mmCIF file of C-alpha atoms in Angstrom:
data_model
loop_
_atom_site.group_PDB
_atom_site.id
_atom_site.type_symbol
_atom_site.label_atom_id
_atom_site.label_comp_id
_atom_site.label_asym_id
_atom_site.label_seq_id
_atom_site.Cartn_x
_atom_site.Cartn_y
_atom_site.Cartn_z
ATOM 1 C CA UNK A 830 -20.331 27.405 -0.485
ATOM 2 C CA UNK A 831 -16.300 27.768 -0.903
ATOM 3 C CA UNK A 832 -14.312 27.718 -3.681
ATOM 4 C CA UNK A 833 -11.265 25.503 -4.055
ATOM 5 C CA UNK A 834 -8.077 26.973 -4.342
ATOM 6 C CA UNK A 835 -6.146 26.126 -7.193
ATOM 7 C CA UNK A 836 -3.324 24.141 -5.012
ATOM 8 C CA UNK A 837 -6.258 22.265 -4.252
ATOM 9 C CA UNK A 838 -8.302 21.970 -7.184
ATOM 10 C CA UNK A 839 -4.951 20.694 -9.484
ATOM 11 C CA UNK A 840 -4.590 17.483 -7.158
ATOM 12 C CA UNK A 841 -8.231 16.822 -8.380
ATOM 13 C CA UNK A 842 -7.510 17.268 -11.733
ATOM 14 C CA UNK A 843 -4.559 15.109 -11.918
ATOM 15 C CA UNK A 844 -6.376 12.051 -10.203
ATOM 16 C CA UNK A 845 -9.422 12.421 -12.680
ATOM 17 C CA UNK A 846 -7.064 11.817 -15.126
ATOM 18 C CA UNK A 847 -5.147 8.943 -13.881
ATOM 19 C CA UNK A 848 -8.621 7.211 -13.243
ATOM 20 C CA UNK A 849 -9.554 7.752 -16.704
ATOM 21 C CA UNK A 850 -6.770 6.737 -18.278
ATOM 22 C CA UNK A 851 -5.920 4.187 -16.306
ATOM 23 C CA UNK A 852 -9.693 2.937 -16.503
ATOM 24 C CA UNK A 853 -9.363 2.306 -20.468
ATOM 25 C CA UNK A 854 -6.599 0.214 -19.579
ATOM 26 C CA UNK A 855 -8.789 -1.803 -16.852
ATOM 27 C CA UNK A 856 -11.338 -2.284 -19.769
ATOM 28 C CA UNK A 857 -8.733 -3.633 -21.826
ATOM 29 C CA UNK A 858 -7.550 -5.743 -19.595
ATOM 30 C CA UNK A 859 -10.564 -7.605 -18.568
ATOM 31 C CA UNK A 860 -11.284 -8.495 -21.732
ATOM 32 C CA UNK A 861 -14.442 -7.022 -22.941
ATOM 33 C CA UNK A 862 -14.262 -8.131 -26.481
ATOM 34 C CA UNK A 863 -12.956 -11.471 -24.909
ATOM 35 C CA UNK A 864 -15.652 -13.526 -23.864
ATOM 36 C CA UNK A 865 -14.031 -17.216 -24.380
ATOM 37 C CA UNK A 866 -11.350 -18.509 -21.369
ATOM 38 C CA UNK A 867 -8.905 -21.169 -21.426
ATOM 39 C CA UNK A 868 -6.919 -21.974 -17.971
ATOM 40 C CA UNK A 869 -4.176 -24.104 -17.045
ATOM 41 C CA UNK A 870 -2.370 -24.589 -13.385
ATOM 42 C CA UNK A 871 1.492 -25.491 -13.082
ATOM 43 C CA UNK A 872 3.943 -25.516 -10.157
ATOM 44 C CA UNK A 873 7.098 -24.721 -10.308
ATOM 45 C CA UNK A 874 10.204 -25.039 -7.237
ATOM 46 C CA UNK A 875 12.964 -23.738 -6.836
ATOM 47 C CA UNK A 876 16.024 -23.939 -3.950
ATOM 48 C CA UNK A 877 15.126 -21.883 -0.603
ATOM 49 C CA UNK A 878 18.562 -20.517 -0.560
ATOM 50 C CA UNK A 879 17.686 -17.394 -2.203
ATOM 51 C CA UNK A 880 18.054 -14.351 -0.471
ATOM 52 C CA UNK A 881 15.651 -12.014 -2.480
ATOM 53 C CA UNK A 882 12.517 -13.409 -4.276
ATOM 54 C CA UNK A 883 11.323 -10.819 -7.410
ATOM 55 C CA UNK A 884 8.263 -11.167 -9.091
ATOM 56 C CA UNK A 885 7.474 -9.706 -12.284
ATOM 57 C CA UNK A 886 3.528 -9.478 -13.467
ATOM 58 C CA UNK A 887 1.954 -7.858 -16.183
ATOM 59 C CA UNK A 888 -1.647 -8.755 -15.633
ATOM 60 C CA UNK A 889 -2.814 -10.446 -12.537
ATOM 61 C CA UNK A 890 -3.050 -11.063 -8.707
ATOM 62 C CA UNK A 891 0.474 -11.965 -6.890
ATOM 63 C CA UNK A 892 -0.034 -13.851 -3.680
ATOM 64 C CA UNK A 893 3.146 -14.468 -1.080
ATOM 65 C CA UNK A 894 2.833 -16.442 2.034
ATOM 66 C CA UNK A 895 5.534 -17.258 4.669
ATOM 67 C CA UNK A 896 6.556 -20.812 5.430
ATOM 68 C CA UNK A 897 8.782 -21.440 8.249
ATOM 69 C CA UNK A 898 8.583 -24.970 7.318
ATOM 70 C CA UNK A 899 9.293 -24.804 3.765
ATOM 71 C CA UNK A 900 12.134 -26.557 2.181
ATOM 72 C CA UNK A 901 11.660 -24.745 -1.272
ATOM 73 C CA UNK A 902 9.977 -22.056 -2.727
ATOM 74 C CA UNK A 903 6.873 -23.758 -4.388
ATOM 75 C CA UNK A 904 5.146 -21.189 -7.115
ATOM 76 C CA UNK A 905 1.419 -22.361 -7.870
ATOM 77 C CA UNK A 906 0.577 -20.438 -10.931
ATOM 78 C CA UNK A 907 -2.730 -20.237 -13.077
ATOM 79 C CA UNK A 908 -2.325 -19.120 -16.493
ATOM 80 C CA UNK A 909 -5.302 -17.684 -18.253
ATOM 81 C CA UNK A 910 -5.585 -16.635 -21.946
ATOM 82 C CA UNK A 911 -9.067 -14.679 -23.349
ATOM 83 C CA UNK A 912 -10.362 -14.401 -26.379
ATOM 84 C CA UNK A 913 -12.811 -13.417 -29.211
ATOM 85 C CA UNK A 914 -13.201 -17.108 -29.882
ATOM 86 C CA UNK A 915 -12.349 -20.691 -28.244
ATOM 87 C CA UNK A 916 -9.568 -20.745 -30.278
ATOM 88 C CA UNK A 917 -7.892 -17.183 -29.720
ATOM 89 C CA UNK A 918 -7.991 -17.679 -26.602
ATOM 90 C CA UNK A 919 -5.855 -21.043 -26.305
ATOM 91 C CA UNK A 920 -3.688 -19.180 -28.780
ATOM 92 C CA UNK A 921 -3.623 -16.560 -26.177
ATOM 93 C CA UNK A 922 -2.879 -19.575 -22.833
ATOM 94 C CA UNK A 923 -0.185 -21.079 -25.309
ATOM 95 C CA UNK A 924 1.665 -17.884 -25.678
ATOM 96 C CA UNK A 925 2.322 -17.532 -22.169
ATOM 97 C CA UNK A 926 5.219 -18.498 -20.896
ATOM 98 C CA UNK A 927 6.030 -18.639 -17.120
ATOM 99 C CA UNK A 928 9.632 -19.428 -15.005
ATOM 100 C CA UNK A 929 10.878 -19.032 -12.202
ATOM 101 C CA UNK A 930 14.816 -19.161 -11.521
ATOM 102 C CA UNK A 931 17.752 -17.585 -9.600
ATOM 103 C CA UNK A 932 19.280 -14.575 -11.968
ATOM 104 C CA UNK A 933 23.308 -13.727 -11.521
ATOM 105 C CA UNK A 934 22.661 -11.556 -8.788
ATOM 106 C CA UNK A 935 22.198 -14.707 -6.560
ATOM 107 C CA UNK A 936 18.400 -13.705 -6.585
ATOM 108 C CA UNK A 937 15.114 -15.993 -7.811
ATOM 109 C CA UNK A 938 12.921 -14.068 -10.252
ATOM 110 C CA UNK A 939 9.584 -15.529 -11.367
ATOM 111 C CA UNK A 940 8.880 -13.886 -14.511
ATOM 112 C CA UNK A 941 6.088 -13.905 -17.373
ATOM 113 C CA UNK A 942 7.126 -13.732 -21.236
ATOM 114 C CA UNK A 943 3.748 -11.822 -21.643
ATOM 115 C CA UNK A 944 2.322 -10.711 -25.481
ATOM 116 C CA UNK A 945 1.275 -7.754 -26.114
ATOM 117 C CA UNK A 946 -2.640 -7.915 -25.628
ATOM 118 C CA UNK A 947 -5.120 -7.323 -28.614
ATOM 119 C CA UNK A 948 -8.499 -6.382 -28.854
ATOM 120 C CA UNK A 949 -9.450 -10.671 -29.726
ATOM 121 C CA UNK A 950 -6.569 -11.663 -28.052
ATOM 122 C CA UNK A 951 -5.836 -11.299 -23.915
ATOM 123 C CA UNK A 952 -3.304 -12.819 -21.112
ATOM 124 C CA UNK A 953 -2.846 -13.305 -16.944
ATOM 125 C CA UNK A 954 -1.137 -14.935 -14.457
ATOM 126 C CA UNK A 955 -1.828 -15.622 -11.108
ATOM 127 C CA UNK A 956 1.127 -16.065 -8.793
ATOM 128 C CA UNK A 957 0.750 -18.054 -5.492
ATOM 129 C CA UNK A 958 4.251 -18.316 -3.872
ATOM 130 C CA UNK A 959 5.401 -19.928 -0.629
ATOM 131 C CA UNK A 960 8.742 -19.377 0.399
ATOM 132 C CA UNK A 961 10.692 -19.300 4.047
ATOM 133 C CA UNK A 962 10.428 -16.235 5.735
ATOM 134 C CA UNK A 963 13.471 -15.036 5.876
ATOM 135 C CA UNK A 964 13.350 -13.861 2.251
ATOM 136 C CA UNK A 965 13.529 -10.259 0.712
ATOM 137 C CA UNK A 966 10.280 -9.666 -1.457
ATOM 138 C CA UNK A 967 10.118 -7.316 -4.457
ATOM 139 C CA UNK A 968 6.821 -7.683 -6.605
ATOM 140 C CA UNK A 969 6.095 -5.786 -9.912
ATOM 141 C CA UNK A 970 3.134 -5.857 -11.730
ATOM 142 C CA UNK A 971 0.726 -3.699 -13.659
ATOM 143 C CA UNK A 972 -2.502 -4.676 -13.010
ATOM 144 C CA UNK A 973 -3.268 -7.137 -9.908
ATOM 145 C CA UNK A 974 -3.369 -7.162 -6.645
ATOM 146 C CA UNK A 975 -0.240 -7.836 -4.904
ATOM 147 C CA UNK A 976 -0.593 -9.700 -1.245
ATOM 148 C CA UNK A 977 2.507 -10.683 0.749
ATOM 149 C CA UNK A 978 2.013 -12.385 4.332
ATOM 150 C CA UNK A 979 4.650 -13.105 6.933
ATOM 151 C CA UNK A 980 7.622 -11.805 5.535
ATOM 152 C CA UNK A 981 10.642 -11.376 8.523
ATOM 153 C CA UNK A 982 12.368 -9.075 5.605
ATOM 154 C CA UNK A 983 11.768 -5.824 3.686
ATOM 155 C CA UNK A 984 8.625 -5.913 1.211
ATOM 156 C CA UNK A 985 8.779 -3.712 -2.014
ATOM 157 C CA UNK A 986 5.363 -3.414 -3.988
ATOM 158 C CA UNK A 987 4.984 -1.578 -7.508
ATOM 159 C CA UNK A 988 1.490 -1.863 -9.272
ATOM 160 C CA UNK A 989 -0.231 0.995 -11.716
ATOM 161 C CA UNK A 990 -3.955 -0.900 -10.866
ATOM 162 C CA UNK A 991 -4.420 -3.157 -8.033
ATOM 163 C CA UNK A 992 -4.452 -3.090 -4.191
ATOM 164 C CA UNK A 993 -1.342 -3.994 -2.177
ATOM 165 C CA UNK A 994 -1.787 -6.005 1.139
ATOM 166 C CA UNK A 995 1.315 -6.598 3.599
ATOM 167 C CA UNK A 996 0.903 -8.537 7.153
ATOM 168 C CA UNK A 997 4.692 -8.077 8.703
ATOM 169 C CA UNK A 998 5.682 -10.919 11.174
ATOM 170 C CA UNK A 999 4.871 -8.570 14.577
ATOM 171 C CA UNK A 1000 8.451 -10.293 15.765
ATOM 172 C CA UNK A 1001 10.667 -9.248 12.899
ATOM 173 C CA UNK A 1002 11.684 -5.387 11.726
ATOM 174 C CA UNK A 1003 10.477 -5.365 8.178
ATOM 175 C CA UNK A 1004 10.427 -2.305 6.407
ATOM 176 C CA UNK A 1005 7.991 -1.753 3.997
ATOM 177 C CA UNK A 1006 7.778 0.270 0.461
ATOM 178 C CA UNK A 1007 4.608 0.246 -1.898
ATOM 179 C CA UNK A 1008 4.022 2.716 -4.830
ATOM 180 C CA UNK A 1009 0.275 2.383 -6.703
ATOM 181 C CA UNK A 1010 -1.488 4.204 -9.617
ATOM 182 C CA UNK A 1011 -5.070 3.221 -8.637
ATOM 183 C CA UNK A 1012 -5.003 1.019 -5.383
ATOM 184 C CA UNK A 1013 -5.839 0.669 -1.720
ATOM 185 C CA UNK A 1014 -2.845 -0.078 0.697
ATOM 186 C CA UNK A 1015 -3.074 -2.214 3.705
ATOM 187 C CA UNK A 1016 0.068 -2.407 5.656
ATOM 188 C CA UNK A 1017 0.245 -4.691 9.530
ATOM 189 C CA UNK A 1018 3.069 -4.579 11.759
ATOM 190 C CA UNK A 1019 5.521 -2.972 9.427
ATOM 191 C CA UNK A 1020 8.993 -1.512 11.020
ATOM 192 C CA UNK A 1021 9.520 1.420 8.928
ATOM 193 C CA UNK A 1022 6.809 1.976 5.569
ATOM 194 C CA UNK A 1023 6.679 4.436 2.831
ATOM 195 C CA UNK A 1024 3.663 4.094 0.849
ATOM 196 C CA UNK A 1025 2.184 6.065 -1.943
ATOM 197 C CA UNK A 1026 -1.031 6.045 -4.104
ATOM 198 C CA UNK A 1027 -2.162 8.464 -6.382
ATOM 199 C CA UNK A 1028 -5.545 7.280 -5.786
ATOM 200 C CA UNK A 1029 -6.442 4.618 -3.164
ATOM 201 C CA UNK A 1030 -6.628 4.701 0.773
ATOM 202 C CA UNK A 1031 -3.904 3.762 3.171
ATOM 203 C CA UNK A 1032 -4.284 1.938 6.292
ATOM 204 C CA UNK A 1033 -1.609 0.992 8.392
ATOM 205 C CA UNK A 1034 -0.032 -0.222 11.498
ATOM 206 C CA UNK A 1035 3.700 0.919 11.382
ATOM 207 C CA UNK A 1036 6.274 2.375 13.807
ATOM 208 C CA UNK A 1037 8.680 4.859 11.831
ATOM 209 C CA UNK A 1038 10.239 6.024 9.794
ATOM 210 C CA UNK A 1039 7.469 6.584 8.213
ATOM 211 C CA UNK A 1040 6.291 8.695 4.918
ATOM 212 C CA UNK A 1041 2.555 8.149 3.828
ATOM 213 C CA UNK A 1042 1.183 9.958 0.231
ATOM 214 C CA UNK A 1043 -2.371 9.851 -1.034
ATOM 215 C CA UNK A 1044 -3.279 12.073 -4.013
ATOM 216 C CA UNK A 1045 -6.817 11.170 -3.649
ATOM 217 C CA UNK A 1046 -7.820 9.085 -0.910
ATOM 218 C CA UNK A 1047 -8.249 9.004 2.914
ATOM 219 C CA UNK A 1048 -4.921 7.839 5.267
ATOM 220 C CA UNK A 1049 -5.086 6.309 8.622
ATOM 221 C CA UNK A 1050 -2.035 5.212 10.457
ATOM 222 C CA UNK A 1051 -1.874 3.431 13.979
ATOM 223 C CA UNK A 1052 1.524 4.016 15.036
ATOM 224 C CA UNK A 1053 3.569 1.688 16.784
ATOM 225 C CA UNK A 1054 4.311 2.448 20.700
ATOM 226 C CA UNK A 1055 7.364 5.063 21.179
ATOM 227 C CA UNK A 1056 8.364 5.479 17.903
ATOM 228 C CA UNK A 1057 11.601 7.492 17.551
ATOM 229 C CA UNK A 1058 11.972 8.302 13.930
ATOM 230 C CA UNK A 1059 10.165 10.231 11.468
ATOM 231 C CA UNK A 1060 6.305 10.363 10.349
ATOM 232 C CA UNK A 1061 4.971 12.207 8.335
ATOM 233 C CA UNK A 1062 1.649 12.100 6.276
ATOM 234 C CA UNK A 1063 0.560 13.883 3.311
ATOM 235 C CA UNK A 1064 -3.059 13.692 1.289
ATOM 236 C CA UNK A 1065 -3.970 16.473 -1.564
ATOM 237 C CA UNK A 1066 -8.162 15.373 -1.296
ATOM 238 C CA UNK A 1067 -9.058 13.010 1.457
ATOM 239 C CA UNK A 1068 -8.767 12.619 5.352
ATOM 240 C CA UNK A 1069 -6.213 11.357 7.504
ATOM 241 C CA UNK A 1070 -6.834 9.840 11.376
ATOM 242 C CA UNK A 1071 -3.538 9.227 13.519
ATOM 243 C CA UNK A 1072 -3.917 6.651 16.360
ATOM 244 C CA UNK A 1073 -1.063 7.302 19.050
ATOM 245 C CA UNK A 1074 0.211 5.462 22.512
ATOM 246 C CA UNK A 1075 0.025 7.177 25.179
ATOM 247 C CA UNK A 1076 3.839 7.018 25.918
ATOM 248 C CA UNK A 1077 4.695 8.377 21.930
ATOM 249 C CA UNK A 1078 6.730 11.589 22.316
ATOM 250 C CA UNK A 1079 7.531 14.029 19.892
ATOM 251 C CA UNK A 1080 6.893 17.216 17.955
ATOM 252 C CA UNK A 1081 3.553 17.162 16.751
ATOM 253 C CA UNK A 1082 2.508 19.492 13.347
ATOM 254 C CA UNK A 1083 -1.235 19.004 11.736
ATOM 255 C CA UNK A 1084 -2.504 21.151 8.954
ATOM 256 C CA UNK A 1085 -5.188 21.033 6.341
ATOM 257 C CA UNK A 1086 -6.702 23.686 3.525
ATOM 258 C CA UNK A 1087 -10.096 22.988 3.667
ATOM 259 C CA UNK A 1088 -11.286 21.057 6.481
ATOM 260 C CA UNK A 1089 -10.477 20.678 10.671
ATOM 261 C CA UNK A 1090 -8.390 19.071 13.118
ATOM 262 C CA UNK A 1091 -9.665 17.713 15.554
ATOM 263 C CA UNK A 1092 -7.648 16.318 18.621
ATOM 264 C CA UNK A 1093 -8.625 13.544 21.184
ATOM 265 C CA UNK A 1094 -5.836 12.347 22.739
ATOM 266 C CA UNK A 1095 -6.793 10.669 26.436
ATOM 267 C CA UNK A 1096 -3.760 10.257 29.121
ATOM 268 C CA UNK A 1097 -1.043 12.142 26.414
ATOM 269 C CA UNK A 1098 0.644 14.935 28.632
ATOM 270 C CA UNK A 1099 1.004 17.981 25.278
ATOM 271 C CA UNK A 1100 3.257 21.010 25.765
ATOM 272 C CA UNK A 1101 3.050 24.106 24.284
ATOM 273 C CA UNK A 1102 -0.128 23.335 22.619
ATOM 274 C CA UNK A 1103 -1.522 25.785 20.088
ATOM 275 C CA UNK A 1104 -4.974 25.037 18.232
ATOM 276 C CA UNK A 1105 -7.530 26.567 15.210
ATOM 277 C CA UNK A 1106 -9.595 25.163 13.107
ATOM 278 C CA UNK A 1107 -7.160 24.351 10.602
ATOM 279 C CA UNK A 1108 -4.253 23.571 12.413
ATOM 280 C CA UNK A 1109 -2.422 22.129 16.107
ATOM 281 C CA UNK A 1110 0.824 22.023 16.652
ATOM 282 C CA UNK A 1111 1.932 20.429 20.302
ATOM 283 C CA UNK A 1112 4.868 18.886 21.674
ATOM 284 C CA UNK A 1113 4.064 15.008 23.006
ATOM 285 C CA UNK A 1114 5.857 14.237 26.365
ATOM 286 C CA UNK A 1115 9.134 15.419 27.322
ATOM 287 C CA UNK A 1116 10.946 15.365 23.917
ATOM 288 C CA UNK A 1117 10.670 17.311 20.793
ATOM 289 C CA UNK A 1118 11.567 14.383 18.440
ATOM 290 C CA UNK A 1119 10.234 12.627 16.322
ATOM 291 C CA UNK A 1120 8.579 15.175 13.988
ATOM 292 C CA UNK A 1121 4.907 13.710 13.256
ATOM 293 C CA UNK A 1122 3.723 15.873 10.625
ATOM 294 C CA UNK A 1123 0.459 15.743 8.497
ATOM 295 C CA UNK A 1124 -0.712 17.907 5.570
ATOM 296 C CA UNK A 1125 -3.761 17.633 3.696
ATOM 297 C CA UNK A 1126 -5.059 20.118 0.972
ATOM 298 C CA UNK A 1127 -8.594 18.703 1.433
ATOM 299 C CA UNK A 1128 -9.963 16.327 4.175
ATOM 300 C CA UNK A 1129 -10.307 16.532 7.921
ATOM 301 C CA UNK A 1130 -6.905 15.369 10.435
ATOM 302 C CA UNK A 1131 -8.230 13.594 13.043
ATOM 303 C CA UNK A 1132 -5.446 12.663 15.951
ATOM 304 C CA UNK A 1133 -7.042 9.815 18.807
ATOM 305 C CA UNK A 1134 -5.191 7.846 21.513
ATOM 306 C CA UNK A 1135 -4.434 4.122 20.313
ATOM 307 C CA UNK A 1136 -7.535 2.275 21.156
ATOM 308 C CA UNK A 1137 -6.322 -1.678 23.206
ATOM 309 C CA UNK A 1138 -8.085 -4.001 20.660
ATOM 310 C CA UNK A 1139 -11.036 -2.056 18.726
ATOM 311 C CA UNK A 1140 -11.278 1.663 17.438
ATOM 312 C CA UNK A 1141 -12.115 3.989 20.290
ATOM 313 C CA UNK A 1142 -15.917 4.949 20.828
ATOM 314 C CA UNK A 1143 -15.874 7.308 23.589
ATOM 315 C CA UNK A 1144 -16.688 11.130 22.207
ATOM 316 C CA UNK A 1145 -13.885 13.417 21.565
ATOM 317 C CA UNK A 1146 -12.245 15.390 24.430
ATOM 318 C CA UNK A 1147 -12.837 18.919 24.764
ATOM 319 C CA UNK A 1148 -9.624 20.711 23.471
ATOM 320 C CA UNK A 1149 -10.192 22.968 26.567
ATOM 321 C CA UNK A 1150 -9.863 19.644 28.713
ATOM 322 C CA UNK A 1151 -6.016 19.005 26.860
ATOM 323 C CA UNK A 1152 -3.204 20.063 29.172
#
């Protein structure tokens, strides 16, 4: 048995209460004294010459797909109003009001006028947007999932419950940001990402910079081949597993509390190598930059060589074997 030190342990704390608080919200929101649904679809369109495209949710999923095709920005959105009866709950689909139209900034906002919710009385919207790809994406929304898809331009994500999902066009250099109260992140192909959860996993294929944060929940990272900026990874309970390229240089810093690190790096030439239990440090290649750096309070650090299409199953080299 071990105890948890109180840097440790206070992580823990915190995230037990964001889950419960954030929990009486869920049940509010899905409507548990709100059997009855009413539904009714729209589209609205809107000029493609927008540079920046901001969505702004209270309740319910946003969905974003790329179009190099598309002419417009076409917004398919299902509004859906709850209630204790039939009849509260067109009340509650009439009160919603939806639009979606370029601000003075020069930018397109789709927005919802959305009521306050009661306990016989509830409201969502569910966004499905198309729009060219060569438009900026900021989405906002409480509770929902948020999922943008072929974006050549930077992604921002905000959601206190819901998962975020972004697929980056491999060709284009879109940065990534996404901030979550209780939510998994999925990130593909980003060029540059900082993503935080307070409770939630990360996954993610970037190249840097990069700056990963999980309260509670485990982080693994593929980075991009011979990234040159920053990485650096941080969980307070929960593991973390680096994939690296063979070719990926830099200064190399893993710690943890309570757990190991464990390194497994095939064909990666590391200098002034220095292992325990707890901790590595090593310089990758010829060049002490980037700094890669990951600290987690609780959870194992696991560093592997990129595997070419599927996650590598050979057994871990010996740290004796590492030159």
């Amino acid at each position: 048995m071990f105890s948890i030190s109180r840097r440790a342990s206070s992580p823990v704390v915190r995230s037990i209460a964001v889950v419960l608080a954030l929990g009486s919200v869920a049940l509010v929101a899905t409507g548990c004294g709100t059997p009855f649904k009413t539904q009714e679809q729209l589209t609205l369109t809107a000029p493609a010459s927008a540079e920046k495209l901001i969505v702004e949710n209270n309740i319910g999923d946003v969905t974003i797909r790329a179009d190099a095709q598309a002419k417009e920005v076409s917004a398919v959105i299902t509004k859906i109003g709850r209630g204790a009866t039939l009849k509260e709950a067109e009340k509650a689909l009439a009160e919603l009001e939806v639009t979606l139209a370029m601000d003075d900034t020069g930018a397109l906002r789709a927005t919802v006028d959305h009521p306050r919710a009661t306990s016989f009385r509830q409201h969502e919207v569910v966004w499905a947007i198309t729009t060219p790809p060569t438009t900026e994406v900021r989405v906002t929304t409480d509770i929902g999932d948020a999922t943008v898809n072929g974006i050549h331009k930077d992604v921002a994500i905000k959601t206190d419950i819901g998962d975020a999902r972004v697929s980056c066009d491999p060709a284009a250099s879109s940065a990534v940001t996404i901030s979550t109260g209780v939510g998994d992140v999925h990130v593909s192909d980003a060029r540059g990402l900082t993503a935080k959860t307070d409770v939630g996993d990360i996954h993610a294929s970037a190249g840097g910079p990069i700056q990963l944060d999980s309260d509670v929940g485990d982080v693994v990272l593929h980075l991009k081949p011979a990234t040159s900026e920053r990485v650096r990874i941080e969980s307070d309970v929960g593991d973390v597993c680096l994939y690296l390229d063979p070719g990926q240089q830099g200064k190399l810093t893993a710690t943890t509390d309570v757990g190991s690190v464990r390194v497994a790096l095939d064909g990666v030439t590391m200098r002034e190598f220095r292992h325990r239990d707890h901790f590595a440090v090593a310089q990758l290649g010829e060049s002490a930059t980037p700094s890669i750096d990951i600290f987690t309070d609780v959870g194992d650090v696991t560093i592997k060589s990129q595997p070419a299409d599927t996650p590598a199953t050979k057994p871990a080299t010996a740290l004796s074997a590492v030159r």
